[in-house]
Amino acid sequence: MSESTLRIGLVLPDVMGTYGDGGNALVLRQRALMRGIDAEIVQITLDDEVPDSLDVYTLGGAEDYAQRLATRHLTRYPGLQRAAAAGRPVLAICAAIQVLGHWYETSAGERVEGISLFDLTTAPQATRSIGELVTEPAVDGLQAPLSGFENHRGGTTLGSDARPLARVRHGVGNGVGDGTEGVIQGTALGTYMHGPALARNPELADHLLQRAMGVDSLSPLHLPQVERLRKERLAAGRRG
């Protein structure tokens, strides 16, 4: 970590917070605090430059106009790009995947340049993907199925430098017909799962914490209510 306190960046919650994905930063902080690790959330709004010195970064979903604002801001203040290049973990949810790619196409057919943190492009699908999503992770260190709620029209195609976060078991995922969901490139990862994703997938939350702290493992947390939530949501996804 950069300091004794784990610093969690909540990036542009004023424009990239449509679906409650700011909860992912809350989950990271709480899981750290429950282990006796000091942690704080640093909110980075359109009024702020993006620092490159935080330990982990989270970005949420948004609509077309908010995506444009986010893209302009991250281009003007490239602290996120520098942090990712230095190996700091980044979690991008839904529209944030598109902003962090090479380009995305709006519902009106206009192509908007992204910040190229991910080697991917996104164009609209014929129909919107809405519903429970269940996947099998394709990332070293993750074993438990992942679940979330997808609500997007983007079809995301990964380039050669990116690989999928997971393989779809129920739902749509990246929406390009190859069974992939999300993206991982270096220490940055993205997913179409809302929920918030880290509340529903504690193993993924701890994976990000381990990367942020530079450790191989964390003390386990026994939270029966979280396990009940996981079982209920996984069952709902498999029924869908």
mmCIF file of C-alpha atoms in Angstrom, residues 5-233:
data_model
loop_
_atom_site.group_PDB
_atom_site.id
_atom_site.type_symbol
_atom_site.label_atom_id
_atom_site.label_comp_id
_atom_site.label_asym_id
_atom_site.label_seq_id
_atom_site.Cartn_x
_atom_site.Cartn_y
_atom_site.Cartn_z
ATOM 1 C CA THR A 5 -4.262 3.455 5.548
ATOM 2 C CA LEU A 6 -5.755 1.646 2.561
ATOM 3 C CA ARG A 7 -7.041 4.364 0.227
ATOM 4 C CA ILE A 8 -9.959 3.346 -1.982
ATOM 5 C CA GLY A 9 -10.732 5.620 -4.915
ATOM 6 C CA LEU A 10 -14.399 6.083 -5.810
ATOM 7 C CA VAL A 11 -14.027 7.622 -9.251
ATOM 8 C CA LEU A 12 -16.633 10.099 -10.521
ATOM 9 C CA PRO A 13 -19.613 8.998 -8.395
ATOM 10 C CA ASP A 14 -21.347 12.217 -9.471
ATOM 11 C CA VAL A 15 -21.628 10.961 -13.056
ATOM 12 C CA MET A 16 -20.770 7.233 -12.911
ATOM 13 C CA GLY A 17 -23.073 6.275 -10.063
ATOM 14 C CA THR A 18 -26.417 5.554 -11.739
ATOM 15 C CA TYR A 19 -26.825 1.972 -10.513
ATOM 16 C CA GLY A 20 -25.519 2.128 -6.948
ATOM 17 C CA ASP A 21 -22.100 0.778 -7.891
ATOM 18 C CA GLY A 22 -20.514 3.113 -5.352
ATOM 19 C CA GLY A 23 -21.385 0.315 -2.961
ATOM 20 C CA ASN A 24 -18.333 -1.560 -4.226
ATOM 21 C CA ALA A 25 -16.049 0.958 -2.509
ATOM 22 C CA LEU A 26 -18.089 0.557 0.690
ATOM 23 C CA VAL A 27 -17.664 -3.218 0.547
ATOM 24 C CA LEU A 28 -13.891 -2.925 0.117
ATOM 25 C CA ARG A 29 -13.647 -0.542 3.061
ATOM 26 C CA GLN A 30 -15.848 -2.666 5.309
ATOM 27 C CA ARG A 31 -14.039 -5.918 4.538
ATOM 28 C CA ALA A 32 -10.743 -4.197 5.316
ATOM 29 C CA LEU A 33 -12.022 -2.677 8.571
ATOM 30 C CA MET A 34 -13.449 -6.008 9.723
ATOM 31 C CA ARG A 35 -9.909 -7.382 9.509
ATOM 32 C CA GLY A 36 -8.460 -4.508 11.520
ATOM 33 C CA ILE A 37 -7.041 -2.755 8.447
ATOM 34 C CA ASP A 38 -7.451 1.023 8.385
ATOM 35 C CA ALA A 39 -9.243 2.065 5.202
ATOM 36 C CA GLU A 40 -10.871 5.161 3.759
ATOM 37 C CA ILE A 41 -12.799 6.057 0.623
ATOM 38 C CA VAL A 42 -11.496 8.947 -1.451
ATOM 39 C CA GLN A 43 -14.230 10.407 -3.671
ATOM 40 C CA ILE A 44 -12.995 11.866 -6.947
ATOM 41 C CA THR A 45 -15.602 14.068 -8.632
ATOM 42 C CA LEU A 46 -15.642 16.239 -11.741
ATOM 43 C CA ASP A 47 -14.208 19.001 -9.538
ATOM 44 C CA ASP A 48 -11.076 16.951 -8.773
ATOM 45 C CA GLU A 49 -7.991 15.810 -10.615
ATOM 46 C CA VAL A 50 -7.607 12.025 -10.605
ATOM 47 C CA PRO A 51 -4.699 11.057 -8.322
ATOM 48 C CA ASP A 52 -2.377 8.206 -9.241
ATOM 49 C CA SER A 53 -1.404 7.474 -5.637
ATOM 50 C CA LEU A 54 -4.421 5.536 -4.316
ATOM 51 C CA ASP A 55 -4.320 1.813 -3.580
ATOM 52 C CA VAL A 56 -7.406 0.651 -5.501
ATOM 53 C CA TYR A 57 -9.931 2.368 -7.780
ATOM 54 C CA THR A 58 -13.627 1.682 -8.475
ATOM 55 C CA LEU A 59 -15.868 3.093 -11.211
ATOM 56 C CA GLY A 60 -19.588 2.527 -11.735
ATOM 57 C CA GLY A 61 -22.207 2.517 -14.471
ATOM 58 C CA ALA A 62 -23.864 5.457 -16.216
ATOM 59 C CA GLU A 63 -25.897 6.585 -19.224
ATOM 60 C CA ASP A 64 -24.543 7.987 -22.513
ATOM 61 C CA TYR A 65 -24.119 11.659 -21.548
ATOM 62 C CA ALA A 66 -22.502 10.801 -18.200
ATOM 63 C CA GLN A 67 -20.102 8.471 -20.014
ATOM 64 C CA ARG A 68 -18.990 11.382 -22.187
ATOM 65 C CA LEU A 69 -18.319 13.551 -19.143
ATOM 66 C CA ALA A 70 -16.339 10.759 -17.514
ATOM 67 C CA THR A 71 -14.318 10.121 -20.665
ATOM 68 C CA ARG A 72 -13.370 13.789 -20.998
ATOM 69 C CA HIS A 73 -12.373 14.023 -17.344
ATOM 70 C CA LEU A 74 -10.255 10.853 -17.344
ATOM 71 C CA THR A 75 -8.558 12.000 -20.543
ATOM 72 C CA ARG A 76 -7.767 15.416 -19.076
ATOM 73 C CA TYR A 77 -6.564 13.968 -15.760
ATOM 74 C CA PRO A 78 -4.932 10.586 -16.540
ATOM 75 C CA GLY A 79 -4.121 9.577 -12.973
ATOM 76 C CA LEU A 80 -6.163 6.400 -13.327
ATOM 77 C CA GLN A 81 -4.153 5.330 -16.356
ATOM 78 C CA ARG A 82 -0.878 5.965 -14.520
ATOM 79 C CA ALA A 83 -2.091 4.041 -11.473
ATOM 80 C CA ALA A 84 -3.112 1.047 -13.584
ATOM 81 C CA ALA A 85 0.237 1.109 -15.394
ATOM 82 C CA ALA A 86 1.938 1.019 -11.975
ATOM 83 C CA GLY A 87 -0.039 -2.110 -11.024
ATOM 84 C CA ARG A 88 -2.790 -0.605 -8.865
ATOM 85 C CA PRO A 89 -6.039 -2.596 -9.108
ATOM 86 C CA VAL A 90 -9.014 -1.025 -10.892
ATOM 87 C CA LEU A 91 -12.634 -2.236 -10.877
ATOM 88 C CA ALA A 92 -14.822 -0.946 -13.728
ATOM 89 C CA ILE A 93 -18.549 -1.702 -13.823
ATOM 90 C CA CYS A 94 -20.750 -1.751 -16.937
ATOM 91 C CA ALA A 95 -20.475 1.613 -18.753
ATOM 92 C CA ALA A 96 -17.077 2.161 -17.127
ATOM 93 C CA ILE A 97 -15.765 -0.803 -19.160
ATOM 94 C CA GLN A 98 -16.765 1.083 -22.290
ATOM 95 C CA VAL A 99 -15.177 4.355 -21.160
ATOM 96 C CA LEU A 100 -11.936 2.518 -20.384
ATOM 97 C CA GLY A 101 -11.853 0.870 -23.818
ATOM 98 C CA HIS A 102 -10.615 2.230 -27.164
ATOM 99 C CA TRP A 103 -14.054 3.431 -28.231
ATOM 100 C CA TYR A 104 -17.743 2.869 -27.654
ATOM 101 C CA GLU A 105 -20.706 3.545 -29.886
ATOM 102 C CA THR A 106 -23.768 5.309 -28.468
ATOM 103 C CA SER A 107 -27.350 4.210 -29.028
ATOM 104 C CA ALA A 108 -27.569 6.983 -31.636
ATOM 105 C CA GLY A 109 -24.692 5.443 -33.578
ATOM 106 C CA GLU A 110 -21.995 7.963 -32.674
ATOM 107 C CA ARG A 111 -18.529 6.610 -31.912
ATOM 108 C CA VAL A 112 -16.852 8.095 -28.814
ATOM 109 C CA GLU A 113 -13.152 7.634 -28.109
ATOM 110 C CA GLY A 114 -12.314 6.023 -24.743
ATOM 111 C CA ILE A 115 -9.116 6.180 -22.704
ATOM 112 C CA SER A 116 -7.675 2.838 -23.971
ATOM 113 C CA LEU A 117 -6.921 1.387 -20.557
ATOM 114 C CA PHE A 118 -8.626 -1.800 -21.817
ATOM 115 C CA ASP A 119 -7.977 -3.328 -25.240
ATOM 116 C CA LEU A 120 -11.640 -3.526 -26.250
ATOM 117 C CA THR A 121 -14.413 -1.828 -28.201
ATOM 118 C CA THR A 122 -18.170 -1.657 -27.606
ATOM 119 C CA ALA A 123 -21.085 -1.314 -30.026
ATOM 120 C CA PRO A 124 -24.848 -1.577 -29.352
ATOM 121 C CA GLN A 125 -26.519 -4.995 -29.352
ATOM 122 C CA ALA A 126 -29.797 -5.506 -31.181
ATOM 123 C CA THR A 127 -31.614 -5.929 -27.869
ATOM 124 C CA ARG A 128 -30.888 -4.843 -24.316
ATOM 125 C CA SER A 129 -29.517 -7.442 -21.866
ATOM 126 C CA ILE A 130 -31.417 -7.333 -18.577
ATOM 127 C CA GLY A 131 -31.468 -9.954 -15.857
ATOM 128 C CA GLU A 132 -29.481 -12.116 -13.486
ATOM 129 C CA LEU A 133 -26.010 -13.114 -14.655
ATOM 130 C CA VAL A 134 -24.064 -16.140 -13.383
ATOM 131 C CA THR A 135 -20.520 -16.882 -14.551
ATOM 132 C CA GLU A 136 -17.502 -19.048 -13.849
ATOM 133 C CA PRO A 137 -14.374 -16.945 -13.200
ATOM 134 C CA ALA A 138 -11.428 -17.273 -15.569
ATOM 135 C CA VAL A 139 -8.937 -15.532 -13.270
ATOM 136 C CA ASP A 140 -6.204 -17.139 -11.175
ATOM 137 C CA GLY A 141 -7.188 -17.084 -7.518
ATOM 138 C CA LEU A 142 -10.953 -16.980 -8.099
ATOM 139 C CA GLN A 143 -12.929 -20.209 -7.778
ATOM 140 C CA ALA A 144 -16.474 -19.363 -6.671
ATOM 141 C CA PRO A 145 -19.153 -18.605 -9.290
ATOM 142 C CA LEU A 146 -19.787 -14.897 -9.837
ATOM 143 C CA SER A 147 -23.251 -13.365 -9.913
ATOM 144 C CA GLY A 148 -24.767 -9.974 -10.601
ATOM 145 C CA PHE A 149 -27.544 -8.129 -12.392
ATOM 146 C CA GLU A 150 -26.790 -7.006 -15.936
ATOM 147 C CA ASN A 151 -28.597 -4.080 -17.571
ATOM 148 C CA HIS A 152 -26.837 -2.927 -20.725
ATOM 149 C CA ARG A 153 -27.086 -2.764 -24.480
ATOM 150 C CA GLY A 154 -23.374 -2.768 -25.143
ATOM 151 C CA GLY A 155 -21.693 -5.612 -26.994
ATOM 152 C CA THR A 156 -18.041 -5.636 -25.948
ATOM 153 C CA THR A 157 -15.322 -7.232 -28.104
ATOM 154 C CA LEU A 158 -11.998 -7.937 -26.422
ATOM 155 C CA GLY A 159 -8.694 -7.364 -28.209
ATOM 156 C CA SER A 160 -5.600 -9.554 -28.001
ATOM 157 C CA ASP A 161 -4.184 -7.775 -24.931
ATOM 158 C CA ALA A 162 -7.339 -8.361 -22.886
ATOM 159 C CA ARG A 163 -8.916 -11.559 -21.622
ATOM 160 C CA PRO A 164 -12.353 -12.317 -20.166
ATOM 161 C CA LEU A 165 -13.002 -12.094 -16.461
ATOM 162 C CA ALA A 166 -15.396 -15.055 -16.671
ATOM 163 C CA ARG A 167 -17.418 -17.440 -18.832
ATOM 164 C CA VAL A 168 -21.183 -17.090 -18.896
ATOM 165 C CA ARG A 169 -23.332 -19.863 -17.438
ATOM 166 C CA HIS A 170 -26.625 -17.950 -17.262
ATOM 167 C CA GLY A 171 -27.283 -14.560 -18.849
ATOM 168 C CA VAL A 172 -25.611 -12.642 -21.671
ATOM 169 C CA GLY A 173 -22.344 -11.072 -20.497
ATOM 170 C CA ASN A 174 -20.287 -9.212 -23.087
ATOM 171 C CA GLY A 175 -22.977 -9.823 -25.665
ATOM 172 C CA VAL A 176 -20.878 -10.748 -28.712
ATOM 173 C CA GLY A 177 -21.786 -14.436 -28.848
ATOM 174 C CA ASP A 178 -18.562 -15.935 -27.508
ATOM 175 C CA GLY A 179 -19.746 -16.654 -23.960
ATOM 176 C CA THR A 180 -17.400 -14.164 -22.326
ATOM 177 C CA GLU A 181 -18.150 -11.768 -19.474
ATOM 178 C CA GLY A 182 -16.105 -8.813 -18.416
ATOM 179 C CA VAL A 183 -12.437 -8.131 -18.956
ATOM 180 C CA ILE A 184 -9.121 -8.367 -17.178
ATOM 181 C CA GLN A 185 -5.940 -6.674 -18.301
ATOM 182 C CA GLY A 186 -3.019 -6.353 -15.940
ATOM 183 C CA THR A 187 -4.421 -5.443 -12.537
ATOM 184 C CA ALA A 188 -7.530 -3.778 -13.990
ATOM 185 C CA LEU A 189 -10.757 -5.694 -14.384
ATOM 186 C CA GLY A 190 -14.262 -4.916 -15.561
ATOM 187 C CA THR A 191 -17.656 -6.606 -15.387
ATOM 188 C CA TYR A 192 -21.251 -5.956 -16.386
ATOM 189 C CA MET A 193 -22.416 -7.173 -12.966
ATOM 190 C CA HIS A 194 -24.324 -4.745 -10.776
ATOM 191 C CA GLY A 195 -25.503 -5.719 -7.329
ATOM 192 C CA PRO A 196 -23.151 -4.137 -6.180
ATOM 193 C CA ALA A 197 -20.844 -6.775 -7.622
ATOM 194 C CA LEU A 198 -18.538 -6.966 -4.596
ATOM 195 C CA ALA A 199 -21.417 -7.352 -2.136
ATOM 196 C CA ARG A 200 -22.524 -10.408 -4.077
ATOM 197 C CA ASN A 201 -19.019 -11.753 -4.729
ATOM 198 C CA PRO A 202 -16.840 -11.505 -1.604
ATOM 199 C CA GLU A 203 -14.056 -13.597 -3.143
ATOM 200 C CA LEU A 204 -13.706 -10.986 -5.889
ATOM 201 C CA ALA A 205 -13.658 -8.212 -3.266
ATOM 202 C CA ASP A 206 -10.855 -9.939 -1.379
ATOM 203 C CA HIS A 207 -8.966 -10.512 -4.630
ATOM 204 C CA LEU A 208 -8.914 -6.741 -5.166
ATOM 205 C CA LEU A 209 -7.920 -6.098 -1.541
ATOM 206 C CA GLN A 210 -5.021 -8.533 -1.804
ATOM 207 C CA ARG A 211 -3.784 -6.814 -4.955
ATOM 208 C CA ALA A 212 -4.166 -3.398 -3.320
ATOM 209 C CA MET A 213 -2.234 -4.479 -0.236
ATOM 210 C CA GLY A 214 0.378 -6.593 -2.012
ATOM 211 C CA VAL A 215 -0.388 -9.738 0.004
ATOM 212 C CA ASP A 216 -1.079 -13.332 -1.029
ATOM 213 C CA SER A 217 -3.940 -13.974 1.389
ATOM 214 C CA LEU A 218 -6.254 -12.368 3.942
ATOM 215 C CA SER A 219 -7.770 -13.719 7.139
ATOM 216 C CA PRO A 220 -11.176 -15.275 6.354
ATOM 217 C CA LEU A 221 -14.415 -13.493 7.250
ATOM 218 C CA HIS A 222 -17.329 -15.654 8.383
ATOM 219 C CA LEU A 223 -20.464 -13.738 7.359
ATOM 220 C CA PRO A 224 -23.512 -16.029 7.174
ATOM 221 C CA GLN A 225 -25.722 -13.246 5.819
ATOM 222 C CA VAL A 226 -23.404 -12.768 2.848
ATOM 223 C CA GLU A 227 -23.459 -16.491 2.111
ATOM 224 C CA ARG A 228 -27.259 -16.488 2.251
ATOM 225 C CA LEU A 229 -27.352 -13.605 -0.211
ATOM 226 C CA ARG A 230 -24.974 -15.444 -2.538
ATOM 227 C CA LYS A 231 -26.987 -18.663 -2.473
ATOM 228 C CA GLU A 232 -30.254 -16.834 -3.103
ATOM 229 C CA ARG A 233 -28.896 -14.779 -5.995
#
